Amino acid sequence: MWRFFSNAFRDWDQTASFVPSSRFLVDAIVQGAALKRARAVVELGAGTGTVTAALLAAMPADAKLYAVEIDGPLLDATARRLPDPRLVPIHGSAADLHELLAAAGHEGPVDAVVSCLGMSLLTPELRQSILASSIAMLGSDGVFVQYGYLHARVVVYSPVRGWSRFNLQRYLQGHFEQIQQQRVMANFPPADVFVCRQAVQSAAH
């Protein structure tokens, strides 16, 4: 918890929140991922493992969870806290999923990509690279789950880029044919969870 809190001050553009997600938000994320028959799941931004633990609890015994995190020490701490043989911790950028998963021994598409990244604070180029990387790894029936804080539609502050706004729903609508939205007010800050399917093919390139 302390590392998460300190990271929020140091790397606000990566963390996007001072506190981990509430159980209500975590439940909405996990339910959206539809994991009952999943065999390969990717989590982007594993952080302290709050969502990671819930994903593992919902996954089949023979599934694999590839947890991608750019903060190496934080990832190591999470992996030590969650000694589950299904968990494959991966240190690297979510924009390089194909290479990272191949290096981890995974071949073929994945059933779900669950993103805990602060999309509103990423640069447009990095945001697009991450989404394209995720779409490229999804199977034809795969699901992409992303949450975003409600206030981002009105105002977002980045120490690097200053003040802006970002409509996550509109952005995702340009990349997926089917999107389901669930609002979670019992979180700080309140958030929307978007469950996305049927990627627009051009979005992957």
Coordinates of C-alpha atoms in Angstrom, one line a residue:
M1 CA 0.0 0.0 0.0
W2 CA 2.8 2.4 0.9
R3 CA 4.6 1.8 -2.4
F4 CA 1.3 2.4 -4.3
F5 CA 0.8 5.6 -2.4
S6 CA 4.3 6.9 -3.0
N7 CA 4.2 5.9 -6.6
A8 CA 1.1 8.0 -7.1
F9 CA 3.1 11.1 -6.1
R10 CA 6.2 10.2 -8.1
D11 CA 4.6 8.7 -11.2
W12 CA 1.1 10.2 -11.4
D13 CA 0.9 9.7 -15.2
Q14 CA 1.2 5.9 -14.6
T15 CA -0.7 5.4 -11.4
A16 CA -3.7 7.9 -11.9
S17 CA -5.0 7.3 -8.3
F18 CA -3.8 7.7 -4.8
V19 CA -5.7 4.6 -3.5
P20 CA -6.2 1.1 -4.9
S21 CA -9.6 0.2 -6.4
S22 CA -12.5 -0.6 -4.1
R23 CA -14.0 -4.1 -4.0
F24 CA -17.0 -2.8 -5.9
L25 CA -14.9 -1.6 -8.8
V26 CA -12.8 -4.8 -8.7
D27 CA -16.0 -6.9 -8.8
A28 CA -17.2 -5.1 -11.9
I29 CA -13.9 -5.5 -13.6
V30 CA -13.7 -9.2 -12.9
Q31 CA -17.3 -9.9 -13.9
G32 CA -16.8 -8.1 -17.1
A33 CA -13.9 -10.2 -18.0
A34 CA -16.1 -13.4 -18.1
L35 CA -13.4 -15.7 -16.9
K36 CA -15.2 -19.0 -16.2
R37 CA -13.8 -20.7 -19.4
A38 CA -10.7 -18.5 -19.9
R39 CA -7.4 -20.1 -20.5
A40 CA -5.1 -17.1 -21.0
V41 CA -5.7 -13.7 -19.4
V42 CA -3.6 -10.5 -19.5
E43 CA -3.7 -7.8 -16.9
L44 CA -2.2 -4.5 -17.7
G45 CA -0.9 -2.5 -14.7
A46 CA -0.9 -5.2 -12.0
G47 CA 0.1 -2.6 -9.3
T48 CA -0.3 -3.9 -5.8
G49 CA -2.3 -6.9 -7.0
T50 CA -5.8 -5.9 -5.8
V51 CA -7.3 -6.8 -9.2
T52 CA -4.8 -9.6 -9.8
A53 CA -5.9 -11.5 -6.7
A54 CA -9.6 -11.2 -7.8
L55 CA -8.8 -12.4 -11.3
L56 CA -7.0 -15.4 -10.0
A57 CA -9.9 -16.2 -7.7
A58 CA -12.3 -16.2 -10.7
M59 CA -10.1 -18.1 -13.2
P60 CA -10.1 -21.8 -13.9
A61 CA -7.4 -24.0 -12.2
D62 CA -5.6 -24.5 -15.6
A63 CA -5.6 -20.9 -16.7
K64 CA -2.7 -18.5 -16.8
L65 CA -2.7 -14.8 -15.8
Y66 CA 0.0 -12.8 -17.4
A67 CA 0.4 -9.7 -15.2
V68 CA 2.2 -6.9 -17.0
E69 CA 3.7 -4.1 -14.8
I70 CA 6.2 -1.4 -15.8
D71 CA 7.4 -0.9 -12.1
G72 CA 9.7 -3.8 -11.5
P73 CA 10.0 -3.6 -7.7
L74 CA 6.2 -3.3 -7.4
L75 CA 5.7 -6.3 -9.6
D76 CA 8.2 -8.3 -7.5
A77 CA 6.3 -7.4 -4.3
T78 CA 3.0 -8.4 -5.8
A79 CA 4.3 -11.7 -7.1
R80 CA 5.7 -12.5 -3.7
R81 CA 2.4 -11.7 -2.1
L82 CA 0.4 -13.9 -4.6
P83 CA 2.4 -17.1 -4.9
D84 CA 0.0 -18.7 -7.4
P85 CA 1.4 -21.0 -10.0
R86 CA -1.1 -19.6 -12.5
L87 CA 0.4 -16.1 -12.1
V88 CA 3.1 -15.1 -14.7
P89 CA 4.6 -11.7 -13.7
I90 CA 6.0 -9.8 -16.6
H91 CA 8.0 -6.6 -16.3
G92 CA 7.6 -4.3 -19.3
S93 CA 5.4 -1.9 -21.3
A94 CA 1.8 -2.9 -22.2
A95 CA 2.6 -1.6 -25.7
D96 CA 4.8 -4.6 -26.3
L97 CA 2.4 -7.4 -25.5
H98 CA 3.3 -9.7 -28.4
E99 CA 7.0 -9.7 -27.5
L100 CA 6.4 -10.0 -23.8
L101 CA 4.0 -12.9 -24.0
A102 CA 6.2 -14.7 -26.5
A103 CA 9.2 -14.3 -24.1
A104 CA 7.0 -15.7 -21.3
G105 CA 6.2 -18.8 -23.4
H106 CA 2.7 -18.0 -24.5
E107 CA 1.6 -18.6 -28.1
G108 CA -1.6 -17.6 -29.8
P109 CA -4.4 -15.3 -28.8
V110 CA -5.7 -14.6 -25.2
D111 CA -9.2 -14.7 -23.9
A112 CA -9.2 -11.4 -22.1
V113 CA -7.2 -8.3 -21.5
V114 CA -7.9 -6.4 -18.3
S115 CA -6.5 -2.9 -18.3
C116 CA -5.9 -1.1 -15.0
L117 CA -3.9 1.7 -16.7
G118 CA -4.8 5.3 -16.4
M119 CA -5.7 5.8 -20.1
S120 CA -6.6 9.5 -19.6
L121 CA -3.1 10.3 -18.5
L122 CA -1.2 8.5 -21.2
T123 CA 0.1 10.3 -24.3
P124 CA -2.1 9.7 -27.4
E125 CA 0.7 7.8 -29.0
L126 CA 1.3 5.4 -26.1
R127 CA -2.4 5.0 -25.5
Q128 CA -3.0 4.0 -29.1
S129 CA 0.0 1.6 -29.0
I130 CA -1.3 -0.1 -25.9
L131 CA -4.8 -0.6 -27.3
A132 CA -3.5 -1.8 -30.6
S133 CA -1.2 -4.2 -28.8
S134 CA -4.1 -5.5 -26.8
I135 CA -6.4 -5.9 -29.7
A136 CA -3.8 -7.8 -31.7
M137 CA -3.5 -10.4 -28.8
L138 CA -7.3 -10.9 -28.4
G139 CA -9.0 -14.0 -29.9
S140 CA -12.1 -13.5 -32.0
D141 CA -14.3 -13.9 -28.9
G142 CA -11.9 -12.1 -26.6
V143 CA -12.9 -9.3 -24.3
F144 CA -11.1 -6.1 -23.4
V145 CA -12.0 -4.5 -20.0
Q146 CA -11.0 -1.0 -19.2
Y147 CA -12.1 1.4 -16.4
G148 CA -11.9 5.1 -16.2
Y149 CA -12.7 7.8 -13.6
L150 CA -15.7 9.9 -14.2
H151 CA -13.9 13.2 -13.6
A152 CA -11.6 12.6 -16.7
R153 CA -14.5 13.7 -18.9
V154 CA -14.4 17.1 -17.3
V155 CA -10.8 17.6 -16.3
V156 CA -7.5 15.6 -16.0
Y157 CA -4.3 16.9 -14.6
S158 CA -0.9 15.6 -15.7
P159 CA 2.3 17.0 -14.3
V160 CA 3.9 16.6 -17.7
R161 CA 1.0 17.8 -20.0
G162 CA -1.0 20.0 -17.7
W163 CA -4.8 20.2 -17.8
S164 CA -7.0 18.3 -20.3
R165 CA -10.1 16.1 -20.7
F166 CA -10.6 12.7 -22.0
N167 CA -13.7 10.8 -23.0
L168 CA -12.8 7.1 -22.6
Q169 CA -16.1 5.8 -23.8
R170 CA -15.9 7.8 -27.1
Y171 CA -12.3 6.6 -27.5
L172 CA -13.2 3.0 -27.1
Q173 CA -16.2 3.3 -29.4
G174 CA -13.7 4.0 -32.2
H175 CA -12.0 0.7 -31.6
F176 CA -14.8 -1.8 -30.7
E177 CA -18.2 -2.7 -32.2
Q178 CA -19.7 -3.8 -28.9
I179 CA -19.3 -2.0 -25.5
Q180 CA -21.1 -2.5 -22.2
Q181 CA -20.8 0.1 -19.5
Q182 CA -21.2 -0.2 -15.8
R183 CA -20.9 2.8 -13.4
V184 CA -19.4 2.2 -10.0
M185 CA -20.1 5.1 -7.6
A186 CA -18.7 3.2 -4.6
N187 CA -15.1 3.9 -5.5
F188 CA -12.8 6.9 -5.0
P189 CA -12.9 8.4 -7.5
P190 CA -16.2 7.0 -9.0
A191 CA -15.5 5.1 -12.2
D192 CA -17.0 3.5 -15.3
V193 CA -16.1 0.0 -16.4
F194 CA -16.2 -0.7 -20.1
V195 CA -16.4 -4.3 -21.4
C196 CA -15.4 -4.3 -25.1
R197 CA -15.8 -6.9 -27.8
Q198 CA -15.5 -7.3 -31.5
A199 CA -12.6 -5.0 -32.3
V200 CA -12.6 -2.8 -35.3
Q201 CA -9.9 -4.4 -37.5
S202 CA -8.3 -1.1 -38.5
A203 CA -7.8 -0.3 -34.8
A204 CA -5.2 -3.0 -34.5
H205 CA -2.9 -1.5 -37.1

